[in-house]
mmCIF file of C-alpha atoms in Angstrom:
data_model
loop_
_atom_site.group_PDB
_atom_site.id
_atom_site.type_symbol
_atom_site.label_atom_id
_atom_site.label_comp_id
_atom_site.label_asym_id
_atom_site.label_seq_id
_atom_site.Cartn_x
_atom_site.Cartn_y
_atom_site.Cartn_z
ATOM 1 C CA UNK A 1 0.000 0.000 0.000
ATOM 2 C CA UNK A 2 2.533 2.612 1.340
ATOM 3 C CA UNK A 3 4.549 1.628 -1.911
ATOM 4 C CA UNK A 4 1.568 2.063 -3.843
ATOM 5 C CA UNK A 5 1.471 5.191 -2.442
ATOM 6 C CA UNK A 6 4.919 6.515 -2.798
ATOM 7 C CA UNK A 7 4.998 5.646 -6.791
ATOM 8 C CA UNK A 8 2.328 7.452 -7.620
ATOM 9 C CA UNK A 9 3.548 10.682 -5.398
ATOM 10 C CA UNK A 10 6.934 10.038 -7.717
ATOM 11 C CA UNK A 11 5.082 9.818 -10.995
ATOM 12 C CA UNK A 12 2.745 12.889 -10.286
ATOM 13 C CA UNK A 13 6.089 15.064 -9.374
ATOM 14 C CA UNK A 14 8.246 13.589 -12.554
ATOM 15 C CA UNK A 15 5.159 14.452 -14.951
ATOM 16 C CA UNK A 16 4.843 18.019 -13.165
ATOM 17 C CA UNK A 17 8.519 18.744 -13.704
ATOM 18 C CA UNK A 18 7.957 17.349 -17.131
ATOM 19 C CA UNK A 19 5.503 19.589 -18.153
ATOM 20 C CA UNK A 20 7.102 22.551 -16.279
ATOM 21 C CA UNK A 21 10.070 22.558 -18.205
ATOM 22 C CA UNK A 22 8.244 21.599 -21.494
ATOM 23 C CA UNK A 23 6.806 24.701 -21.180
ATOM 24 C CA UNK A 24 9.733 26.401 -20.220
ATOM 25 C CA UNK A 25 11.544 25.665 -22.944
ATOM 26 C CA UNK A 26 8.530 25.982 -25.708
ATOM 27 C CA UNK A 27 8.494 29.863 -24.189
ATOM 28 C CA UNK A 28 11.961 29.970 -24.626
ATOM 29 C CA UNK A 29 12.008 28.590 -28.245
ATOM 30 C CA UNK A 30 8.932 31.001 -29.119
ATOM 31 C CA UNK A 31 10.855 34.016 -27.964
ATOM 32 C CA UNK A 32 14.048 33.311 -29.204
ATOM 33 C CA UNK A 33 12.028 33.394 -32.806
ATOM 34 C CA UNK A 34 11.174 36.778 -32.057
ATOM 35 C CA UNK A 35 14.812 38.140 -30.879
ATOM 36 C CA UNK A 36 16.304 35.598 -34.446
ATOM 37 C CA UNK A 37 13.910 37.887 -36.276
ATOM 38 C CA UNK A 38 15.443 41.269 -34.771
ATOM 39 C CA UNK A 39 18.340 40.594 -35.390
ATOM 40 C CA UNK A 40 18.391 39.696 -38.753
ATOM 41 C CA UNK A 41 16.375 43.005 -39.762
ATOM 42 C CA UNK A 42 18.447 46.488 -39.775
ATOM 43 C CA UNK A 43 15.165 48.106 -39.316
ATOM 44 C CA UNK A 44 14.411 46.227 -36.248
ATOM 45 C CA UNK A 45 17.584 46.417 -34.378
ATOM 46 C CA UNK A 46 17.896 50.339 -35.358
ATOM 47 C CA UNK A 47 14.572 51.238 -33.465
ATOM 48 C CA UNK A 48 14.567 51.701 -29.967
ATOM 49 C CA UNK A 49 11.061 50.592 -29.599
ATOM 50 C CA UNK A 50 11.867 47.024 -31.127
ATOM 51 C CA UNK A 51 14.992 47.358 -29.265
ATOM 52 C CA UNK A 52 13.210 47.950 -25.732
ATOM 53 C CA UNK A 53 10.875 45.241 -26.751
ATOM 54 C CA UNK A 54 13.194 42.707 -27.530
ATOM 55 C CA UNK A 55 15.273 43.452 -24.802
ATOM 56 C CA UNK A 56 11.995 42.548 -22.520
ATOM 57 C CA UNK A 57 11.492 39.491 -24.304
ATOM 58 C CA UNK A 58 15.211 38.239 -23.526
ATOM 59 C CA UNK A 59 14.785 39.319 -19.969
ATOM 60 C CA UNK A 60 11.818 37.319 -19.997
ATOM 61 C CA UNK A 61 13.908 33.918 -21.536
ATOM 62 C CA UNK A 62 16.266 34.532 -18.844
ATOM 63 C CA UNK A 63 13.855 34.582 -16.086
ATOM 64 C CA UNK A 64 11.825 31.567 -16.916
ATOM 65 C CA UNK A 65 15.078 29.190 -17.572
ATOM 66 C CA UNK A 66 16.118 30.335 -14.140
ATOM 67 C CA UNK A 67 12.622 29.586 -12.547
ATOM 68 C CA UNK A 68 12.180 26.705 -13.717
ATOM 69 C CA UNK A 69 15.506 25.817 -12.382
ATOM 70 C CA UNK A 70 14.954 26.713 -9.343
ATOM 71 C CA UNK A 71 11.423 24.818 -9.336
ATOM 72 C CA UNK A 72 13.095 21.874 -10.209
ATOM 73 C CA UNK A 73 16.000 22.247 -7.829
ATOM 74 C CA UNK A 74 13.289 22.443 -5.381
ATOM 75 C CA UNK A 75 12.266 19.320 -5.553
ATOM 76 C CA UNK A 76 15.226 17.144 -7.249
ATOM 77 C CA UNK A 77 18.169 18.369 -4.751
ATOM 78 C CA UNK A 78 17.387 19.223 -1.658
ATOM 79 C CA UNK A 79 21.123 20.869 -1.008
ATOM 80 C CA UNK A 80 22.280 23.379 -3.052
ATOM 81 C CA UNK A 81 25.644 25.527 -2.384
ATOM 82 C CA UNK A 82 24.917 28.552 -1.302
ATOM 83 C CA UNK A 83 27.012 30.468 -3.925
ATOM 84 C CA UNK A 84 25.148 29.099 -6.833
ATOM 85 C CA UNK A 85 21.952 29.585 -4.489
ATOM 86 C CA UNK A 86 22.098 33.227 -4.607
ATOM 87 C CA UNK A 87 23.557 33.899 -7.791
ATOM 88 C CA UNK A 88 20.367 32.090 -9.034
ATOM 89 C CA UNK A 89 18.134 34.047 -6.600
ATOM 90 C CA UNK A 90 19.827 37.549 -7.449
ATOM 91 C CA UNK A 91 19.240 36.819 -11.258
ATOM 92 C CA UNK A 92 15.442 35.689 -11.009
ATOM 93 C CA UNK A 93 14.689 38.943 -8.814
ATOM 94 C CA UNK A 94 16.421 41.031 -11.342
ATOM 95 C CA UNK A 95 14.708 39.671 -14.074
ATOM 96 C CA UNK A 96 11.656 39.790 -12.319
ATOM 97 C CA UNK A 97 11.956 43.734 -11.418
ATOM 98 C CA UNK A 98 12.965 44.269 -14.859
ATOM 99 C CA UNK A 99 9.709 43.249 -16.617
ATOM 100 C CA UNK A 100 7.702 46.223 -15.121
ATOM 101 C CA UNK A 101 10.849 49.103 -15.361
ATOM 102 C CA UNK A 102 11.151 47.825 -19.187
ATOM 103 C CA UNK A 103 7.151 47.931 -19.793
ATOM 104 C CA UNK A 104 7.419 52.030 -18.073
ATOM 105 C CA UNK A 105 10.434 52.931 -20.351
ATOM 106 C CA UNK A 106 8.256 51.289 -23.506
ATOM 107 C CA UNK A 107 5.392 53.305 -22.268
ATOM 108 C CA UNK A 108 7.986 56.441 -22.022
ATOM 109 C CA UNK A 109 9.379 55.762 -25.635
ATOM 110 C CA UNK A 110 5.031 55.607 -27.348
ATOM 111 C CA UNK A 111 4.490 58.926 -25.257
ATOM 112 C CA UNK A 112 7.524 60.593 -26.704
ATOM 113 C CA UNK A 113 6.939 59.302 -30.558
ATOM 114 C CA UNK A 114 2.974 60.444 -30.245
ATOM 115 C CA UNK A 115 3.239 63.695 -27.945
ATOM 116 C CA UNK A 116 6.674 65.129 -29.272
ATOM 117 C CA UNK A 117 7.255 63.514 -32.915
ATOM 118 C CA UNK A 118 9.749 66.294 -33.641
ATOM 119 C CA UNK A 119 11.975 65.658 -30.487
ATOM 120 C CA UNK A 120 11.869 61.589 -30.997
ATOM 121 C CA UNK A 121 14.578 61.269 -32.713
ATOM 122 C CA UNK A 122 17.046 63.153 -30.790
ATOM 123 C CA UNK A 123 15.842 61.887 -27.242
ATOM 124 C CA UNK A 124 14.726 58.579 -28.166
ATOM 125 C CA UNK A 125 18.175 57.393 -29.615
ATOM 126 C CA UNK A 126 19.791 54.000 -29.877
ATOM 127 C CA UNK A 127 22.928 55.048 -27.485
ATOM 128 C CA UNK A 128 20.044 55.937 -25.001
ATOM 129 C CA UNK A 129 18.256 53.184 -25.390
ATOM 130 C CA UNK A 130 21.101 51.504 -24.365
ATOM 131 C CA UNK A 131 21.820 53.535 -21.718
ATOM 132 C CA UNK A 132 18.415 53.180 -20.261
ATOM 133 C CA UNK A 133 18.827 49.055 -20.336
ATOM 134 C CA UNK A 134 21.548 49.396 -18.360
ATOM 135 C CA UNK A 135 19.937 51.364 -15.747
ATOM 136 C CA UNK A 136 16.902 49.315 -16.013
ATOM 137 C CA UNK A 137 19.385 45.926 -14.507
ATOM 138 C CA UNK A 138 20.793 48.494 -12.045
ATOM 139 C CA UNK A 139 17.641 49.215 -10.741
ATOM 140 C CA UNK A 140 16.551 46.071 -11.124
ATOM 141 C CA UNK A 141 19.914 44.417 -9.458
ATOM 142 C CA UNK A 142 19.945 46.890 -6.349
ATOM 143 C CA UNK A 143 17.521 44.843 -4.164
ATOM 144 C CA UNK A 144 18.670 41.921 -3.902
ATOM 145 C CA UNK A 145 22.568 42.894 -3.887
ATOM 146 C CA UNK A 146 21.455 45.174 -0.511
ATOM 147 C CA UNK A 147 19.427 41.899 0.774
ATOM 148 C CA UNK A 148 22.628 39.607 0.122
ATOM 149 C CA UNK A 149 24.987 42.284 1.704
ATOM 150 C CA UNK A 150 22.570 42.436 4.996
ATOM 151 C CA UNK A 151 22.715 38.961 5.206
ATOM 152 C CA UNK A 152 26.333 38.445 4.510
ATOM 153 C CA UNK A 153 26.786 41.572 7.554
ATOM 154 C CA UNK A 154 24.462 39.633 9.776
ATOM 155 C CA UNK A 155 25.676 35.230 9.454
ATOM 156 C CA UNK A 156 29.475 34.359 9.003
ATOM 157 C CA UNK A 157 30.809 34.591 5.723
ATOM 158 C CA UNK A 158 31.848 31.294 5.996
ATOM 159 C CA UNK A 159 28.497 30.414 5.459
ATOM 160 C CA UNK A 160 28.464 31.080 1.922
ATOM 161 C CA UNK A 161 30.471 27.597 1.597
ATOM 162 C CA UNK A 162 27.605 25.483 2.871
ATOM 163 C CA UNK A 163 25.069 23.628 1.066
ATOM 164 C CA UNK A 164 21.211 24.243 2.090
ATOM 165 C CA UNK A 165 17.808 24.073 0.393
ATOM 166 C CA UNK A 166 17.655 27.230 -2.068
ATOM 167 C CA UNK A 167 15.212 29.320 -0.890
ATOM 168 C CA UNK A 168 15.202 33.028 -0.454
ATOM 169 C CA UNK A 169 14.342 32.439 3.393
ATOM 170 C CA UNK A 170 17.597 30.016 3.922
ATOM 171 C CA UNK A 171 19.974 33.208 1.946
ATOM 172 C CA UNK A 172 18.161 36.287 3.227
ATOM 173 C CA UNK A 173 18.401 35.789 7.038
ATOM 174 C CA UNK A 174 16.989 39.268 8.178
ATOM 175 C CA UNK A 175 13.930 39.757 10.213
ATOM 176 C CA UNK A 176 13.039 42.367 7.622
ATOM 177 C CA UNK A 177 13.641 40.739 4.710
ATOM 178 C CA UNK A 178 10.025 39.740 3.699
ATOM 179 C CA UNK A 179 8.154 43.519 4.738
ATOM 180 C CA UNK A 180 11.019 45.358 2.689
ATOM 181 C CA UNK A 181 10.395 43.225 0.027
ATOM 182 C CA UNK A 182 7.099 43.783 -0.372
ATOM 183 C CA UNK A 183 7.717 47.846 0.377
ATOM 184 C CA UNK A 184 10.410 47.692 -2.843
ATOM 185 C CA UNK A 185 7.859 46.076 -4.900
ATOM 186 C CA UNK A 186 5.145 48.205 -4.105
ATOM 187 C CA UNK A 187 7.419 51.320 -4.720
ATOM 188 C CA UNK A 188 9.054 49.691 -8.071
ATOM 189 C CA UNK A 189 4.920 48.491 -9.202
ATOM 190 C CA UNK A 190 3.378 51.797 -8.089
ATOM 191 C CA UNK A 191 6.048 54.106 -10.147
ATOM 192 C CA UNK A 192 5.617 51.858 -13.124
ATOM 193 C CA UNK A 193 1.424 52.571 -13.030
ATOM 194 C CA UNK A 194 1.801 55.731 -12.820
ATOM 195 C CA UNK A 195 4.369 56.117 -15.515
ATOM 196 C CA UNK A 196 1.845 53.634 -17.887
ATOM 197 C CA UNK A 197 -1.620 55.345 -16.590
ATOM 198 C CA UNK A 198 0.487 59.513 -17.513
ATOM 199 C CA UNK A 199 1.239 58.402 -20.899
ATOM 200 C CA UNK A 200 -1.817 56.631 -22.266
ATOM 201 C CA UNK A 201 -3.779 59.738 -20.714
ATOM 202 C CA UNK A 202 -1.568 62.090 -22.288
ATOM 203 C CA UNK A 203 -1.436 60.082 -25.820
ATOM 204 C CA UNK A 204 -5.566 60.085 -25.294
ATOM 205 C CA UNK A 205 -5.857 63.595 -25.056
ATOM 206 C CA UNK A 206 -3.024 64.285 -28.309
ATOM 207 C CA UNK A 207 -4.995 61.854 -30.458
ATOM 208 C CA UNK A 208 -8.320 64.311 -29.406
ATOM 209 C CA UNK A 209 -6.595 67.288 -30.520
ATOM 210 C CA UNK A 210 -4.531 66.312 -33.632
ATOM 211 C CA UNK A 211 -6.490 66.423 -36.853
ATOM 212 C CA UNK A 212 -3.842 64.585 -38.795
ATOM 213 C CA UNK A 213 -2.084 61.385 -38.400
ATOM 214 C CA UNK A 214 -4.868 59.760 -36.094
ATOM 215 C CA UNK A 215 -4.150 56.479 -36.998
ATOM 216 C CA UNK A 216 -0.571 56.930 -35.618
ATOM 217 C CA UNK A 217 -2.042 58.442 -32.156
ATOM 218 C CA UNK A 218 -4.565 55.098 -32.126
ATOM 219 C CA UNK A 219 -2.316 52.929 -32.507
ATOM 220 C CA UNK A 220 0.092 54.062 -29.807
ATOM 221 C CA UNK A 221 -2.848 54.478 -27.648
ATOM 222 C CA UNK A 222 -3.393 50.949 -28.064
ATOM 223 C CA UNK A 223 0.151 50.065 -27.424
ATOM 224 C CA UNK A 224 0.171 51.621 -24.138
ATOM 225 C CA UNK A 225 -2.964 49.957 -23.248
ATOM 226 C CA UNK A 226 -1.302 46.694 -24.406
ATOM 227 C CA UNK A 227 1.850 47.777 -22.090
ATOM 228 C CA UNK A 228 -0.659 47.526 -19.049
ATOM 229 C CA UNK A 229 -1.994 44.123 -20.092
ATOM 230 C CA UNK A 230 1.750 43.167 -19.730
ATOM 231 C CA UNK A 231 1.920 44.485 -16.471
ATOM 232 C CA UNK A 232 -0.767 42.848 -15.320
ATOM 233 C CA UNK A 233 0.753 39.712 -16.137
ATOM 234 C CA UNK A 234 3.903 40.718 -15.085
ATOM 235 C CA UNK A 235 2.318 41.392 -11.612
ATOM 236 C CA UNK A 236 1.161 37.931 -11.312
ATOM 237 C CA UNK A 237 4.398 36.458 -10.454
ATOM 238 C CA UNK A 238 4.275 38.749 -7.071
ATOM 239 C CA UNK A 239 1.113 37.013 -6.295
ATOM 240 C CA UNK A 240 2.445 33.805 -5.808
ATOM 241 C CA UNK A 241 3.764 33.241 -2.429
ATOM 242 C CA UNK A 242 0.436 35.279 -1.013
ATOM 243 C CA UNK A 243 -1.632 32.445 -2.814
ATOM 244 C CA UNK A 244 0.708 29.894 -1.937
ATOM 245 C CA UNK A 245 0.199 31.045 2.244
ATOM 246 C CA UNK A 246 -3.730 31.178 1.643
ATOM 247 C CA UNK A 247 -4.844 28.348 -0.498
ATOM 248 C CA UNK A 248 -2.497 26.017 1.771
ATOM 249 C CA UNK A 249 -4.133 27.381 4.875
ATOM 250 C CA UNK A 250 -7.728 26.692 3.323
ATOM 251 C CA UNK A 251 -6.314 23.025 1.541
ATOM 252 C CA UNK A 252 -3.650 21.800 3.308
ATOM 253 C CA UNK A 253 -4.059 18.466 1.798
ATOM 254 C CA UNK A 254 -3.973 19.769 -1.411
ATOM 255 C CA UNK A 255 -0.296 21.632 -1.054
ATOM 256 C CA UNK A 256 1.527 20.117 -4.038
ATOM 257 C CA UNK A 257 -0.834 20.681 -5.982
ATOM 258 C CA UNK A 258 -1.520 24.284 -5.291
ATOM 259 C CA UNK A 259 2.324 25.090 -5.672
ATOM 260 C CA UNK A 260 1.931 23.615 -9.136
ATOM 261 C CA UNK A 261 -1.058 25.690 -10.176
ATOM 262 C CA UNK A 262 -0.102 28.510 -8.870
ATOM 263 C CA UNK A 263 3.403 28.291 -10.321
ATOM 264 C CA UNK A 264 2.179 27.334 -13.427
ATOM 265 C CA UNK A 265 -0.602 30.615 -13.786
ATOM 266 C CA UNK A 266 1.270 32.830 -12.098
ATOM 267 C CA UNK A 267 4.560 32.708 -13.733
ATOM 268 C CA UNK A 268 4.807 30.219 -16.712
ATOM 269 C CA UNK A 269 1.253 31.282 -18.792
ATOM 270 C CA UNK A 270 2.301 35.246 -18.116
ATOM 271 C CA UNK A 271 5.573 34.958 -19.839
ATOM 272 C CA UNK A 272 3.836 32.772 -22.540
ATOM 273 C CA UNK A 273 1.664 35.322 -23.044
ATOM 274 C CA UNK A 274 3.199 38.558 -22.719
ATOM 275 C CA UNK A 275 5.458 38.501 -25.825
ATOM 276 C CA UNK A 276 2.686 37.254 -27.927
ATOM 277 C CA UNK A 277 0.456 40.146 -27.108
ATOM 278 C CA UNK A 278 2.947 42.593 -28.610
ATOM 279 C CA UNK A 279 5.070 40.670 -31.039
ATOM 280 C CA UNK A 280 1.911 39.415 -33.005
ATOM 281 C CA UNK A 281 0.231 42.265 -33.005
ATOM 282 C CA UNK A 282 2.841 44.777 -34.434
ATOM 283 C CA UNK A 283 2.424 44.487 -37.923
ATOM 284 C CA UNK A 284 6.282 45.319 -38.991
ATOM 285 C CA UNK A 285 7.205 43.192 -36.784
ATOM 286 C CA UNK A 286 5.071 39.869 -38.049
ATOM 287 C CA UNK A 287 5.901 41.115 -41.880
ATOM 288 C CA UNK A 288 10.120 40.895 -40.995
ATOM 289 C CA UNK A 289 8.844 37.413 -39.110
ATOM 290 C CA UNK A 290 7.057 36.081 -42.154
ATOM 291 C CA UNK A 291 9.814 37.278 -44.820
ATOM 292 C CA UNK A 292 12.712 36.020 -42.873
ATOM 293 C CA UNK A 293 11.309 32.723 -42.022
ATOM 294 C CA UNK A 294 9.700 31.819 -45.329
ATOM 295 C CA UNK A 295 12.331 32.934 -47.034
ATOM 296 C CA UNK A 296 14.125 29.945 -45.397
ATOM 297 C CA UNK A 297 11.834 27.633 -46.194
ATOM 298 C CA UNK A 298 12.162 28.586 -49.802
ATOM 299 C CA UNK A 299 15.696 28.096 -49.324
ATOM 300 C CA UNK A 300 15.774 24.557 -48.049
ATOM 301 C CA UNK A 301 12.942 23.506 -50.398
ATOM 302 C CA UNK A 302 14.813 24.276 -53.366
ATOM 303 C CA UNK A 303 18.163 22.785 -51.923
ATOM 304 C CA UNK A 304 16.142 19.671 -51.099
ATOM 305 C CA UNK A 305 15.020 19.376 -54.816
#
């Protein structure tokens, strides 16, 4: 009976890793079609907007192959060192801040190329737009750093040599660690609104008083409003380990299964879907898509006959 038991516990978690990383890597594959196709299109990789956009959908590769590490880790080794612990930790938080700051500066970039047309080319360059991804992994980067130095401060260094389950509560030893956090997030979520909410009101109210070029003023209307979609999803991730706490306490029978779920709406179908929603949609973006890869095909066909 109890071995009964214990294979069919093993199956369930092998087929929910399975189809974790399936997914993991079909969002990876699926994005990495979009940055192939920037890339190999001059007028792609020479706009800041594609460049923002594809800079969000690598940031978005990188965090779900580390997640879905880390989900896996949790349940295949149950002692991890602690340097590769919170290397892995510092990345996913970074990459998880840096969904929302790269959505604002996206937002930022519409407002600019709707509201001021004649200044967009001289502020919204490509050196900028550089400039602005770097600040966006600073930004991104300075929480947990200052949550790894605390700790580091507070335990022996010699610490840092020791395996332990990799969680953020066995690296980030401070009382405080959780309510700052959440304060950090809030702040970094909040600005990001407000940035998103200021420009689609402002691109609302230039597309009411323009007479000419209204298509241009829709459509970056639109785009905002798609930005906020994205950061809905985006803010799903930051929902998990509240669900997690609460569904448990109401099902506590049912806690593998929740932390499944959960995982799997909350941070895998987002960053399915959160590329899609813009890549598809932009039309220059599906035409460079279509040329490039049936151009290919045309390619290989004829070399196969």
């Amino acid at each position: 009976m109890n071995s009964s038991v214990i294979q069919l516990a093993f199956e369930e978690l092998i087929s929910k890793n399975c189809i974790i990383v399936f997914l993991g890597f079909t969002i990876i594959c699926i994005n990495g079609t979009f940055v192939f196709t920037f890339y190999q299109s001059s007028v792609l990789y020479t706009d800041p907007r594609y460049i923002l956009y594809v800079h969000l959908v690598v940031n978005d590769m990188l965090m779900v192959w580390i997640s879905v590490t880390l989900y896996v880790m949790s349940y295949v080794l149950q002692s991890v060192n602690m340097v590769l612990c919170s290397v892995l930790l510092i990345i996913a938080s970074t990459t998880q801040k840096n969904s929302p700051l790269n959505l604002a500066g996206m937002a930022v970039e519409r407002y600019i190329a709707i509201c001021k047309p004649l200044h967009h080319p001289h502020i919204c360059t490509i050196h900028r737009t550089y400039i602005l991804i770097c600040l966006i992994w600073v930004a991104g980067a300075i929480p947990p750093v200052t949550d790894l130095i605390i700790s580091s401060v507070l335990r022996p260094f010699n610490v840092f040599s020791t395996v332990s389950f990799c969680a953020s509560s066995a690296v980030y030893v401070s009382v405080y660690h959780d309510e700052r956090n959440k304060a950090v997030q809030g702040i970094y979520m909040s600005t990001v609104w407000i940035i998103v909410v200021f420009t689609y009101c402002r691109v609302l109210l230039t597309a009411r008083k323009i007479s000419t070029n209204k298509v241009s003023a829709k459509k970056g209307q639109n785009t905002i409003m798609l930005h906020g979609v994205q950061l809905l999803l985006c803010m799903l991730s930051y929902a998990t380990p509240v669900l997690d706490t609460v569904l448990v306490l109401l099902m506590p029978a049912q806690q593998r299964n929740i932390r499944f779920w959960n995982y799997f709406l909350t941070n895998i179908i987002p960053r399915l879907l959160s590329p899609l929603i813009y890549g598809v949609r932009d039309q220059t973006f599906v035409k460079h898509m279509k040329k490039i890869f049936l151009g290919r095909m045309l390619i290989v066909k004829i070399e196969q006959q």
